[in-house]
XYZ file of C-alpha atoms in Angstrom:
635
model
C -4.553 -3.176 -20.871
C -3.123 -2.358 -24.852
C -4.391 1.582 -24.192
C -2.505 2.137 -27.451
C -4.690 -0.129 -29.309
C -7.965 0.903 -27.760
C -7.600 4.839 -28.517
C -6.768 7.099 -30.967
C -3.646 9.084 -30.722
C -5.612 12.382 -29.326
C -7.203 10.009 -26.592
C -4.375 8.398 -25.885
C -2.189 11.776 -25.116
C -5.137 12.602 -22.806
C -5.386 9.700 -21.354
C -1.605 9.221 -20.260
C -1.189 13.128 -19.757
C 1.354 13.683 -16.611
C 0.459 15.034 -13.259
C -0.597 18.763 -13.049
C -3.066 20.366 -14.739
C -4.517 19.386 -17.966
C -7.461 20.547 -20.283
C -8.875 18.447 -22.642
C -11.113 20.369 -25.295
C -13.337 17.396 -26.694
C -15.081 18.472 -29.677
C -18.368 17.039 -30.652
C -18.583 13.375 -31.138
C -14.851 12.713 -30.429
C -15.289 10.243 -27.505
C -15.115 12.720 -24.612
C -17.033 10.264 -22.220
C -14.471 6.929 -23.673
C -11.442 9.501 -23.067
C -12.045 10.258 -19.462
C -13.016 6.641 -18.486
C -10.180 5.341 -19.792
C -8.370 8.385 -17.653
C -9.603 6.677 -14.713
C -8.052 3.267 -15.953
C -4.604 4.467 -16.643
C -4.667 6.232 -13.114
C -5.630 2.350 -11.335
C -2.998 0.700 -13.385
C -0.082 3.356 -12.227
C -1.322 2.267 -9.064
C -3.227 4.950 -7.796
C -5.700 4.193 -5.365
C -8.729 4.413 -6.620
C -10.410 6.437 -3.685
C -7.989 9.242 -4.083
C -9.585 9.436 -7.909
C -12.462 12.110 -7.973
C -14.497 11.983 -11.098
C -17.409 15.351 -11.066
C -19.936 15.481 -13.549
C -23.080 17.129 -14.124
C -25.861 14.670 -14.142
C -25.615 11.256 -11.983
C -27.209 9.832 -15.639
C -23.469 10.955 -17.135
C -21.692 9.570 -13.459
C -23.280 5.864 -13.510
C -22.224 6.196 -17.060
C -18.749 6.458 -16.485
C -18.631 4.559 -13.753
C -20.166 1.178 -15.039
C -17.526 1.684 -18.372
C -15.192 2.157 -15.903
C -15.961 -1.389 -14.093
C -16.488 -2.772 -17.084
C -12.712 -2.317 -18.214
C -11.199 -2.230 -14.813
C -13.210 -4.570 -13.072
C -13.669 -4.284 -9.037
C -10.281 -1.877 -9.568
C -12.509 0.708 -9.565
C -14.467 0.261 -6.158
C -13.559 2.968 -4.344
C -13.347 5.687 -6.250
C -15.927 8.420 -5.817
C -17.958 9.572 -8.824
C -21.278 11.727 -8.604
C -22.867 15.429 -9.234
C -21.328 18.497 -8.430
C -24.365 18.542 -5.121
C -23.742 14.763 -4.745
C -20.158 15.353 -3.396
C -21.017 18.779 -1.349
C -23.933 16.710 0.471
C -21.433 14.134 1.524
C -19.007 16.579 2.508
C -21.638 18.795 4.596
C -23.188 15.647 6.322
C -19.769 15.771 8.455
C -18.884 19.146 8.045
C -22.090 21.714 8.304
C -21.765 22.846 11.990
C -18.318 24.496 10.445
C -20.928 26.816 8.486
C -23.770 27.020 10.940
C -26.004 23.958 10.686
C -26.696 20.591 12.101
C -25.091 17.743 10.246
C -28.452 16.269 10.004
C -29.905 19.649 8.418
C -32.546 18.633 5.537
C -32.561 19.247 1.880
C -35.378 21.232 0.778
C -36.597 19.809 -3.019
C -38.252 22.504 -5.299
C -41.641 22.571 -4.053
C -40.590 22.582 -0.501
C -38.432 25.688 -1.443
C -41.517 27.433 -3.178
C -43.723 26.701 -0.118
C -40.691 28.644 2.234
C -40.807 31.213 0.039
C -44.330 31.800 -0.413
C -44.838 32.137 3.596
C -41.972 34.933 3.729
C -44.134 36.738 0.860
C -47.415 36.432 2.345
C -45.858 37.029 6.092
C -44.819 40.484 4.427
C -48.016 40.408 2.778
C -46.292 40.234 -0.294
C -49.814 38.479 -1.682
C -51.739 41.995 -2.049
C -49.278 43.615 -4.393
C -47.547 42.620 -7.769
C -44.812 40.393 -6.988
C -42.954 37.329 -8.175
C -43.950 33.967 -8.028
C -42.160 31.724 -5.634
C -40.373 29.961 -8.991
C -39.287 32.862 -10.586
C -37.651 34.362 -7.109
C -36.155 30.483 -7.033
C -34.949 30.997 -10.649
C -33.564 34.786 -10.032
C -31.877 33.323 -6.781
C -29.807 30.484 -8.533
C -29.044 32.606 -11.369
C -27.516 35.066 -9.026
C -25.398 32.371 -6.863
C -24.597 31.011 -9.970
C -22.977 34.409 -11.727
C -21.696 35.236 -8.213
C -23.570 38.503 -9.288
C -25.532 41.414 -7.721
C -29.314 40.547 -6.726
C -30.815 44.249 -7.100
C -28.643 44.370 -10.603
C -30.774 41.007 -11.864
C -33.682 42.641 -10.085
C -33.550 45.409 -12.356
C -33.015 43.252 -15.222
C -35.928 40.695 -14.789
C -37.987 43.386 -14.044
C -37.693 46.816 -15.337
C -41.096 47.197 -16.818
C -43.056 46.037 -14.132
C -44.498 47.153 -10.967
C -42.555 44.826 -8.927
C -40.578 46.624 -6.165
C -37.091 45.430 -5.612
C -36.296 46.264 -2.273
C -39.527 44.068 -1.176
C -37.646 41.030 -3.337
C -34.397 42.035 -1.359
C -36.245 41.385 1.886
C -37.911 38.421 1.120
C -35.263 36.785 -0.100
C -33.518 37.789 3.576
C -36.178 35.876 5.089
C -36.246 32.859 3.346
C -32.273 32.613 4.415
C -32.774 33.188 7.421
C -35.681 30.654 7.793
C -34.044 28.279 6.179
C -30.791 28.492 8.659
C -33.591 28.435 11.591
C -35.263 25.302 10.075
C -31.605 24.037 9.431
C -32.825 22.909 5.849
C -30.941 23.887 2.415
C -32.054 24.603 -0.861
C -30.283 22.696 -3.904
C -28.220 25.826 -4.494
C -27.129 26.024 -0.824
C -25.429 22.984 -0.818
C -22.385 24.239 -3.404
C -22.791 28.378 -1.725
C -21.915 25.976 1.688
C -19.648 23.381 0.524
C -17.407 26.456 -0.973
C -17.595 28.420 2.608
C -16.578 25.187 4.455
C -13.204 25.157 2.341
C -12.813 28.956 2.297
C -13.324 28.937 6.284
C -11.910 26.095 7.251
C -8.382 24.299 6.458
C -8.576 21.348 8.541
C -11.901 20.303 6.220
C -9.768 21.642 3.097
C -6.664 19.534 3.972
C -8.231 16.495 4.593
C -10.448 16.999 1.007
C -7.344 18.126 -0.617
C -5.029 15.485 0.924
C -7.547 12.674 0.422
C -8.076 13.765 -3.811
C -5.036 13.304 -5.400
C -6.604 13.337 -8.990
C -9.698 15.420 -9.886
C -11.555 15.036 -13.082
C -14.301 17.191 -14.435
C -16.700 16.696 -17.072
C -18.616 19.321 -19.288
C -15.956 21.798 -17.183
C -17.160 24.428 -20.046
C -20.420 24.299 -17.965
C -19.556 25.277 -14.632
C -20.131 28.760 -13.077
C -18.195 30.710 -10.511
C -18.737 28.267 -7.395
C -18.139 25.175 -8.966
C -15.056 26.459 -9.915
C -13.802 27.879 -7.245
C -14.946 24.379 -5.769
C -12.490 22.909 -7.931
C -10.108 25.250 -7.494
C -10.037 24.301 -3.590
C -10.235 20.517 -4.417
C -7.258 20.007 -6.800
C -5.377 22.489 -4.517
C -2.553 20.258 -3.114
C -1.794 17.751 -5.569
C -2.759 20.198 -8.776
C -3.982 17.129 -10.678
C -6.744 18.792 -12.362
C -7.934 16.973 -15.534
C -11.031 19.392 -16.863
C -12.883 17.968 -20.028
C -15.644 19.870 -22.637
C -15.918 21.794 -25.566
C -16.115 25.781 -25.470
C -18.185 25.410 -28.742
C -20.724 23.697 -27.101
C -21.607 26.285 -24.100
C -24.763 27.112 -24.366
C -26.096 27.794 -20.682
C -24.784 31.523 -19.929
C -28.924 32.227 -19.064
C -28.508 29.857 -16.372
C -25.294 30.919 -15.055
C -22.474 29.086 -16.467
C -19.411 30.741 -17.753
C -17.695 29.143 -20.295
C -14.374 31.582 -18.917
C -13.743 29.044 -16.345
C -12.825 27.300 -19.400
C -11.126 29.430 -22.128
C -9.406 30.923 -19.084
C -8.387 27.782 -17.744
C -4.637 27.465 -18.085
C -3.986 31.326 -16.700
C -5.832 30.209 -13.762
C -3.501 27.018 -14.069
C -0.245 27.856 -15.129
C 1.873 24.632 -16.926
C -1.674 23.409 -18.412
C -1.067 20.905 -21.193
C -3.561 20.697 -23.261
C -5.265 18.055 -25.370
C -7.061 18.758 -28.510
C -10.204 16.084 -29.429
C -10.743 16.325 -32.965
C -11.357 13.119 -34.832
C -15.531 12.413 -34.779
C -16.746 9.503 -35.088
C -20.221 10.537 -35.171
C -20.917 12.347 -38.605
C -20.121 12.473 -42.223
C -17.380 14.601 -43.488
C -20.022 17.069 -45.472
C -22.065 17.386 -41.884
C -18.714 17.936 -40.361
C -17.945 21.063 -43.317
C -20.936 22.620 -42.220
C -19.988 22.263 -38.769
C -16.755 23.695 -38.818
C -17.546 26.695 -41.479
C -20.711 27.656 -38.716
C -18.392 27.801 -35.537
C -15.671 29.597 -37.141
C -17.181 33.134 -36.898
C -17.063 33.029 -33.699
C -14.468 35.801 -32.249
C -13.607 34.167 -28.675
C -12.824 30.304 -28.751
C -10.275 27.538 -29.146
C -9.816 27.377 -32.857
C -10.078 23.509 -34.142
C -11.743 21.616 -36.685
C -13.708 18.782 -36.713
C -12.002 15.583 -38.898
C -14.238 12.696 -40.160
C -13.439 8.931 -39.740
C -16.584 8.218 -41.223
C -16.626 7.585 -45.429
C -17.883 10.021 -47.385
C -21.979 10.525 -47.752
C -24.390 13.136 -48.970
C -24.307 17.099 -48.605
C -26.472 18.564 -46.163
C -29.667 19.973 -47.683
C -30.590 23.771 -48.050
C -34.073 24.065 -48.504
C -36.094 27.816 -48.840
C -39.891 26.851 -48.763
C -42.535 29.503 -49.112
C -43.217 29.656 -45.236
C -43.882 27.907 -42.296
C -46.365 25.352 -43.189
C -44.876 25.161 -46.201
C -41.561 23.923 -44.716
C -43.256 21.474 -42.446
C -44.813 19.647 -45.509
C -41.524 19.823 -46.834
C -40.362 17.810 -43.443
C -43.090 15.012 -43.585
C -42.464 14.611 -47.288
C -38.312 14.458 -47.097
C -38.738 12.140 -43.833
C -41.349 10.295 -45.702
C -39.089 9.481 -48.187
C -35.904 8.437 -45.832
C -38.364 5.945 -44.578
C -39.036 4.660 -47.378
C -35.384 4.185 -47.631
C -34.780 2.429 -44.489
C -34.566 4.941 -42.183
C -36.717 4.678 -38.900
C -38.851 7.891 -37.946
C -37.505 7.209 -34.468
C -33.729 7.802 -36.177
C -35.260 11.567 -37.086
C -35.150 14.437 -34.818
C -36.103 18.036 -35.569
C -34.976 20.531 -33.924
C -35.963 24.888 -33.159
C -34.305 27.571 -31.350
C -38.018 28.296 -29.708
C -41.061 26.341 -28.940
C -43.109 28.514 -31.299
C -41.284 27.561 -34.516
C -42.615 24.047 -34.292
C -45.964 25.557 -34.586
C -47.389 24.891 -38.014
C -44.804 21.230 -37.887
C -47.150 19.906 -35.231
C -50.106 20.681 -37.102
C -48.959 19.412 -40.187
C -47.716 16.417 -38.539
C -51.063 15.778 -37.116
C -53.171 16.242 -40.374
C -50.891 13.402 -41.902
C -51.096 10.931 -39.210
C -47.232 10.750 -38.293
C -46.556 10.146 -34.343
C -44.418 11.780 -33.246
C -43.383 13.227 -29.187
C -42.084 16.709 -28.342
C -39.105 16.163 -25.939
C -40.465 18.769 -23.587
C -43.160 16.693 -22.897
C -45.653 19.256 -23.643
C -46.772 20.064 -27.152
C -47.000 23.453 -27.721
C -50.913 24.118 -27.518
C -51.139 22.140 -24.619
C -48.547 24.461 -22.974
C -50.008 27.102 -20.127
C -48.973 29.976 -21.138
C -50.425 29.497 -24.459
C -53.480 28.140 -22.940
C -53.924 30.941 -20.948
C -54.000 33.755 -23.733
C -56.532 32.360 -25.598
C -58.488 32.461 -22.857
C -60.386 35.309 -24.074
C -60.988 34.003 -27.518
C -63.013 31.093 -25.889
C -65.558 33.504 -23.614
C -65.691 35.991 -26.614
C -66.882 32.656 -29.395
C -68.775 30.803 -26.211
C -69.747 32.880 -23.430
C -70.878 29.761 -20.864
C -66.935 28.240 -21.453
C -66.888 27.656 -17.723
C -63.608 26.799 -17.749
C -62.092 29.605 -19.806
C -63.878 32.029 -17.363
C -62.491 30.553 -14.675
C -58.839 30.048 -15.931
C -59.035 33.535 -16.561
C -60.403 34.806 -13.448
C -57.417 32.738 -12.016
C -54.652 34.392 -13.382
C -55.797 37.598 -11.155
C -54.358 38.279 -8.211
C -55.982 37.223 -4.866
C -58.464 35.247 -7.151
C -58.700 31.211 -6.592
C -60.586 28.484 -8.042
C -63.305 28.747 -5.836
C -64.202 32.188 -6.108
C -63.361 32.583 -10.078
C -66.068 29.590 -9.747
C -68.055 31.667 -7.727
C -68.096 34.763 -9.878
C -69.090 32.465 -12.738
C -71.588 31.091 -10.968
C -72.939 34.429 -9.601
C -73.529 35.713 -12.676
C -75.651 32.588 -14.098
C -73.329 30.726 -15.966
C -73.158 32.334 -19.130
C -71.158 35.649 -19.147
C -71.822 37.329 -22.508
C -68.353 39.653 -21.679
C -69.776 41.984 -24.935
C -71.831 43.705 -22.785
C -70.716 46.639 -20.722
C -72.915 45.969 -17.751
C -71.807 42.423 -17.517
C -68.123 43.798 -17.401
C -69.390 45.948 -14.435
C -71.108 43.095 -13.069
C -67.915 40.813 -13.287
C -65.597 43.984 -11.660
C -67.568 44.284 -8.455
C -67.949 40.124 -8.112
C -64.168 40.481 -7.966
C -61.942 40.889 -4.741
C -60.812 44.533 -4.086
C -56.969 43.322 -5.276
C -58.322 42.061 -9.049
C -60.103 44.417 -9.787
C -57.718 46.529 -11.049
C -56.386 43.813 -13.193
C -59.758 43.203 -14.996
C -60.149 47.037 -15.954
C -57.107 46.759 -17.747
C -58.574 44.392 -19.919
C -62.060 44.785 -19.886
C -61.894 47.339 -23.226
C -60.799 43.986 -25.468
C -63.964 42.263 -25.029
C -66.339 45.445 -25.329
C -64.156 45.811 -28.873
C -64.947 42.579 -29.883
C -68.030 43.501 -32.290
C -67.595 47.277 -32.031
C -64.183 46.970 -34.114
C -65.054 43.563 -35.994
C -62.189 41.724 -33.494
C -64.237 38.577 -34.454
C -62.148 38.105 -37.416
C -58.633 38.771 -36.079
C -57.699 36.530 -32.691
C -54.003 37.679 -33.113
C -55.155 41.437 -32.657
C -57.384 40.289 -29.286
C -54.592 38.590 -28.059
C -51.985 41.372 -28.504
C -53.925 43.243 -26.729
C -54.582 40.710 -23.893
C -50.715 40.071 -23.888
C -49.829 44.576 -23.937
C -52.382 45.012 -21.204
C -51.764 42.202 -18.741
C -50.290 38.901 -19.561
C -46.488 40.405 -20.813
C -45.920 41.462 -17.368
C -47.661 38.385 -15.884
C -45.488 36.370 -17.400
C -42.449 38.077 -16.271
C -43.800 37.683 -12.653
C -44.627 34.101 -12.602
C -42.910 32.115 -14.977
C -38.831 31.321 -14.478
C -38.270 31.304 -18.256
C -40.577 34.269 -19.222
C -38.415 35.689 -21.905
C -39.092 32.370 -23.946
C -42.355 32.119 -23.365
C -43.103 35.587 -24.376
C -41.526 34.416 -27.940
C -43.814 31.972 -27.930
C -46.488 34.514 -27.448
C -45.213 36.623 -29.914
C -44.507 33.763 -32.769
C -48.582 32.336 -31.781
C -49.975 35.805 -32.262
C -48.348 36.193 -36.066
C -49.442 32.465 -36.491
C -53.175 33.244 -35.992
C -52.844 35.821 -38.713
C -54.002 32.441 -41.371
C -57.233 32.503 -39.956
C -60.216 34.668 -41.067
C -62.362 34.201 -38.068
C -61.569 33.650 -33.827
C -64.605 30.622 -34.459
C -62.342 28.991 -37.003
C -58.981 29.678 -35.363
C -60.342 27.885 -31.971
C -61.736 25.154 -34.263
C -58.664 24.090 -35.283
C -56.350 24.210 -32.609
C -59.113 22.194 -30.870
C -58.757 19.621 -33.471
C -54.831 19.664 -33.017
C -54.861 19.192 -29.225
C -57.830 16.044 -29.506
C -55.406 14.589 -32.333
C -52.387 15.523 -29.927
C -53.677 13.060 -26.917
C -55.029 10.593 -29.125
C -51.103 10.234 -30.386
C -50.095 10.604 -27.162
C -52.171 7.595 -26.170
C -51.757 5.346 -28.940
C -47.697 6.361 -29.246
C -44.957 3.890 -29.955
C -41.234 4.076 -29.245
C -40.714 3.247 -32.801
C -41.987 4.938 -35.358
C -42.108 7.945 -33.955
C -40.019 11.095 -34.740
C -38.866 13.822 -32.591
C -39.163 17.622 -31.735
C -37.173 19.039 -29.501
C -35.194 22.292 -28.741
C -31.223 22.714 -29.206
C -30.603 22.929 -25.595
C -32.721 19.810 -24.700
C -31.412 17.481 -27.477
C -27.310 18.471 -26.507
C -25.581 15.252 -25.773
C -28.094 13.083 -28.066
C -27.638 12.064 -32.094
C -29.674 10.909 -34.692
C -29.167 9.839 -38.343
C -31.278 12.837 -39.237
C -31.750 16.058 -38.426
C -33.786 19.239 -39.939
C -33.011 22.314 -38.678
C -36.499 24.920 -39.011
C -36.303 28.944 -39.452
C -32.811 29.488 -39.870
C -33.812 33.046 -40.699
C -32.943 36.646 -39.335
C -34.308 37.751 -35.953
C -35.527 33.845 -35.621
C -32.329 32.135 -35.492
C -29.977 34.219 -33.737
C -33.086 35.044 -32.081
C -33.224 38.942 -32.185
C -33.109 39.432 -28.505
C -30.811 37.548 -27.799
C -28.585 39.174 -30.369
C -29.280 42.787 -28.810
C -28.959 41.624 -25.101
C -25.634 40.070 -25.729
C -24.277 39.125 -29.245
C -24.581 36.316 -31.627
C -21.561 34.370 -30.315
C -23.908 31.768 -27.941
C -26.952 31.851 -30.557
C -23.465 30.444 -33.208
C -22.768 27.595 -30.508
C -26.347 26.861 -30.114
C -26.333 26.101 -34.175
C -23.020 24.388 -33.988
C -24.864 22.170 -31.408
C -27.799 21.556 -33.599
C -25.426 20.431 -36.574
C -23.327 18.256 -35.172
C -26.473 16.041 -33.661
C -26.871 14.724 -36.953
C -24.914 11.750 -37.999
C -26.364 11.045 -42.069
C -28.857 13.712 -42.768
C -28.544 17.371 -42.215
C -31.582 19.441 -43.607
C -31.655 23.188 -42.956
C -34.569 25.389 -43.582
C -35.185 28.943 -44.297
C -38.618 29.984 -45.143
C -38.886 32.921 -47.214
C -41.825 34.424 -45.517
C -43.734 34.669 -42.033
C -47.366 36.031 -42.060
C -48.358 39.137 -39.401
C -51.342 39.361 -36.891
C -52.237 42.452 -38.850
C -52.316 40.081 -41.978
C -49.292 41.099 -43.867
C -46.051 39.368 -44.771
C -42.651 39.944 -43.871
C -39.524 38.783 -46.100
C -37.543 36.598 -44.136
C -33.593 36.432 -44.699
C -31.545 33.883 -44.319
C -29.506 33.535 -41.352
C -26.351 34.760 -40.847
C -25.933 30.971 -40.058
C -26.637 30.101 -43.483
C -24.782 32.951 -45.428
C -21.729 32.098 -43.668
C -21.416 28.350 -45.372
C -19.819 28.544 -48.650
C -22.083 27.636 -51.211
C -20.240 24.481 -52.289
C -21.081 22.890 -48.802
C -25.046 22.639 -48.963
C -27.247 21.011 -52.019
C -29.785 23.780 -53.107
């Protein structure tokens, strides 16, 4: 194999680096995944043997990747060598090796919901169900975040939930349980299998040699990505032969909320000392004016590998800067300019937008509805379709229609020690139609209530007797800022694993509300939206059809355009994010959203965002924005 001919000259000194340890820092769109594959081919044709060749990555979509490029150049060479997820390997390792750590070899793997059902009977065993506490997926999110971080769980306790009534301590001993049940039932959860796989080598060095004996190359993928076990893992792994090949991009690491610790990889070579290290910089991906907005965005950042992007690609168009008046403004703005890139041979499907938050697609969605463009939301669920969103206007759709059986209901549900049966039952009770206006109807609905919900329904009861008394009729944001201040902020924090984003969505839906004069013609309309929503959904083609998506869901993926929407202050850096820890991860979040596009680049900034209480707030640009020279965006 010409390996000379096939790679650049920054792949190729990657790809033929000598034993020890090396770190490869692949910016975006330099051939990261080509550069480690072809890793794997130099090792076969040196004549390793290809089952002493560990390749670790991520996903197993990313490992059967690799793996069929790497049979596709080698050829059966490859057979042998042993590719797979991070919980892949520590399965295989633990179906020989768990007695060392205190379970059968044949223990079983619990899967999410068979966690959340483990966890739910050690809360109601404690009787955990009468008082406010944590659903069995946030305690599963809290839990991994913890293992993750190697970090205290009463310190994230009192993170997750400072404002609340939940009681640590009860957390603390429900999480005891569920450890010790799951020993008992010799089962493990998905994060048990690394927390195990780590103790094996830490406990026991006949397991360790063999592992470390048997790999005599390790290479990791997306290493900026890993948290404290994983690399610790690794650490253990490459430990004989120190053949450690790690591979990512530090300006890419954009998962710190979900424990990773892009350390492990700025720190890498003083864990490693005699690291070479490999810089990635050519892109193939994007045109050298994307790639001058790329580079002038990331640079601000105080603690990274310094490197710039360089273009193969011919010159093409500068990235757009556009300032509409506000949100629905800019989505017109978005159908028109992708309207017109059609027209000039550019598939919808080719077009991606993306948002920090759910919420700023908001007005898009609507807009893109009213002009009759498909188009899918990569979460899978468009935003008034989501739950949490569902669930707060709630109240809007008893106050406008008091027999909305199913608003009454939903409601009722979202109370503790209230099901769907008895919300049914309460509805039912009271006749069907429960005109909530009316003070004695409020008393009637309290005492149809369990003991436990009660409680929960006087804190909200005052809303709906305000209703007419304060003319609420004609504001919906102001009913459901109260809804969200006396209840559903703290609910959300208690049952949702990514409450802090939802409750931005929350926020962001009740300044959106503010363009409607009356709760009748606000539920009108989103009504309309969601009908139009699953008649797209039903009549949807692959083609045609452009996307919305988050940052952090479209990392890894391309397209020939992208927009970019409220690149504004306090929207993007999102504002608590900023105060909790900095704008360095909100800078690699845009860095990620810029280098997605490969033609196109269009970056908005509206100038304005409307208020529940029906004013306007000037919106500045983001820091994002500001720190571009001029020269580098057409205004």
């Amino acid at each position: 194999m010409n390996f000379k001919n096939a790679l650049n000259e920054e792949q190729y000194a990657a790809v033929t680096a000598p034993d020890g340890p090396s770190l490869v820092i692949a910016a975006a769109g330099t051939g990261k995944t080509r550069t480690l594959v072809y890793r794997v081919a130099w090792l076969l044709e040196q004549g390793v043997d290809p089952s002493r060749i560990l390749l670790l990555t991520f996903t197993n979509k990313a490992a059967r990747e690799m793996l069929e490029r790497a049979r596709a150049l080698t050829g059966d060479a490859v057979s042998g060598l042993l590719g797979g997820t991070f919980h892949h390997l520590a399965n295989r390792m633990l179906r020989r090796f768990a007695v060392h750590v205190g379970f059968g070899n044949d223990f079983t793997i619990l899967d999410s919901d068979d966690s959340k059902k483990l966890l739910k009977s050690c809360a109601d065993d404690f009787k955990m169900d009468k008082k406010s506490f944590p659903k069995p997926q946030v305690l599963m999110s809290i839990f991994s975040v913890v293992n993750g971080r190697g970090s205290d769980l009463y310190d994230e306790l009192v993170d997750r939930f400072e404002n609340t009534e939940v009681a640590y301590d009860d957390v603390i001993r429900v999480h005891d349980e569920y450890q010790q049940r799951k020993k008992a039932q010799n089962a493990m959860d998905f994060d048990d299998l690394l927390i195990y796989a780590l103790k094996l080598f830490r406990t026991s060095e006949r397991v360790r040699d063999e592992y470390q004996e048997r790999f005599q190359y390790v290479l990791v993928d997306e290493y900026q990505d890993t948290n404290v076990i994983q690399a610790d893992w690794i650490n253990y792994l490459s430990g004989k032969y120190n053949n450690l090949m790690v591979v990512g991009d530090d300006f890419q690491s954009i998962y710190s909320w979900r424990g990773a610790n892009f350390r492990n990889f700025l720190d890498f070579s003083k864990r490693y000392p005699g690291t070479k290290t490999y810089k990635l910089l050519t892109n193939y991906r994007s045109t050298p004016e994307i790639l001058d907005v790329a580079n002038a965005a990331i640079a601000g950042n105080p603690e990274q590998f310094q490197k710039e992007l360089r273009a193969v690609r011919d010159g093409g168009v500068l990235p757009v800067f556009a300032s509409p008046r506000d949100g629905s403004e800019q989505a017109r703005f978005i159908i028109e300019k992708a309207k017109d890139l059609k027209r000039r041979g550019v598939d919808l499907s080719d077009m991606c937008v993306l948002y920090r938050a759910h919420f700023h697609a908001m007005e898009l969605q609507m807009e893109l509805n009213r002009a009759s463009m498909s188009y899918v939301v990569t979460s899978g669920t468009r935003f008034f379709e989501q739950a949490h969103i569902k669930d707060v206007c709630t109240l809007l759709r008893i106050l406008v229609n008091p027999g909305d059986e199913l608003a009454f209901t939903r409601l009722l549900e979202l109370f503790p020690r209230v099901g769907k049966k008895s919300s049914l039952k309460v509805f039912r009770k009271l006749g069907g139609r429960v005109n909530l206006q009316r003070k004695e109807v409020c008393m009637q609905v309290e005492a149809a209530l369990p003991a436990g919900a009660r409680e929960t329904w006087k804190k909200i009861e005052p809303i709906f007797l305000a209703y007419r008394e304060e003319n609420l009729d004609t504001d919906p944001g102001e009913i459901v800022y109260r809804f969200n201040k006396a209840f559903y902020s703290e609910y959300m924090v208690e049952n949702f694993d990514n409450a802090k984003y939802r409750a931005e969505d929350v926020d962001g839906f009740i300044d959106f509300t503010s363009k409607f004069e009356t709760v009748e013609s606000f539920l009108s309309e989103i009504a309309l939206q969601t009908n139009l929503d699953a008649e797209e959904n039903n009549n949807e083609e692959p083609s045609g059809t452009i996307r919305l998506s988050t940052i952090h869901q479209a990392k890894g993926l391309e397209f020939k355009v992208v927009f970019v929407l409220f690149l504004c202050e306090s929207m993007f850096p999102g504002q608590k994010a900023v105060e909790e820890s900095g704008d360095s991860e909100e800078r690699r979040l845009f860095y990620v959203a810029v280098t997605r596009a490969e033609d196109h680049l269009v970056l908005c900034s509206p100038e304005v965002r409307r208020q529940r209480d029906g004013g306007i707030i000037r919106l500045d640009p983001s820091r994002f924005i500001r720190e571009i020279p001029t020269q580098l965006l057409r205004r």
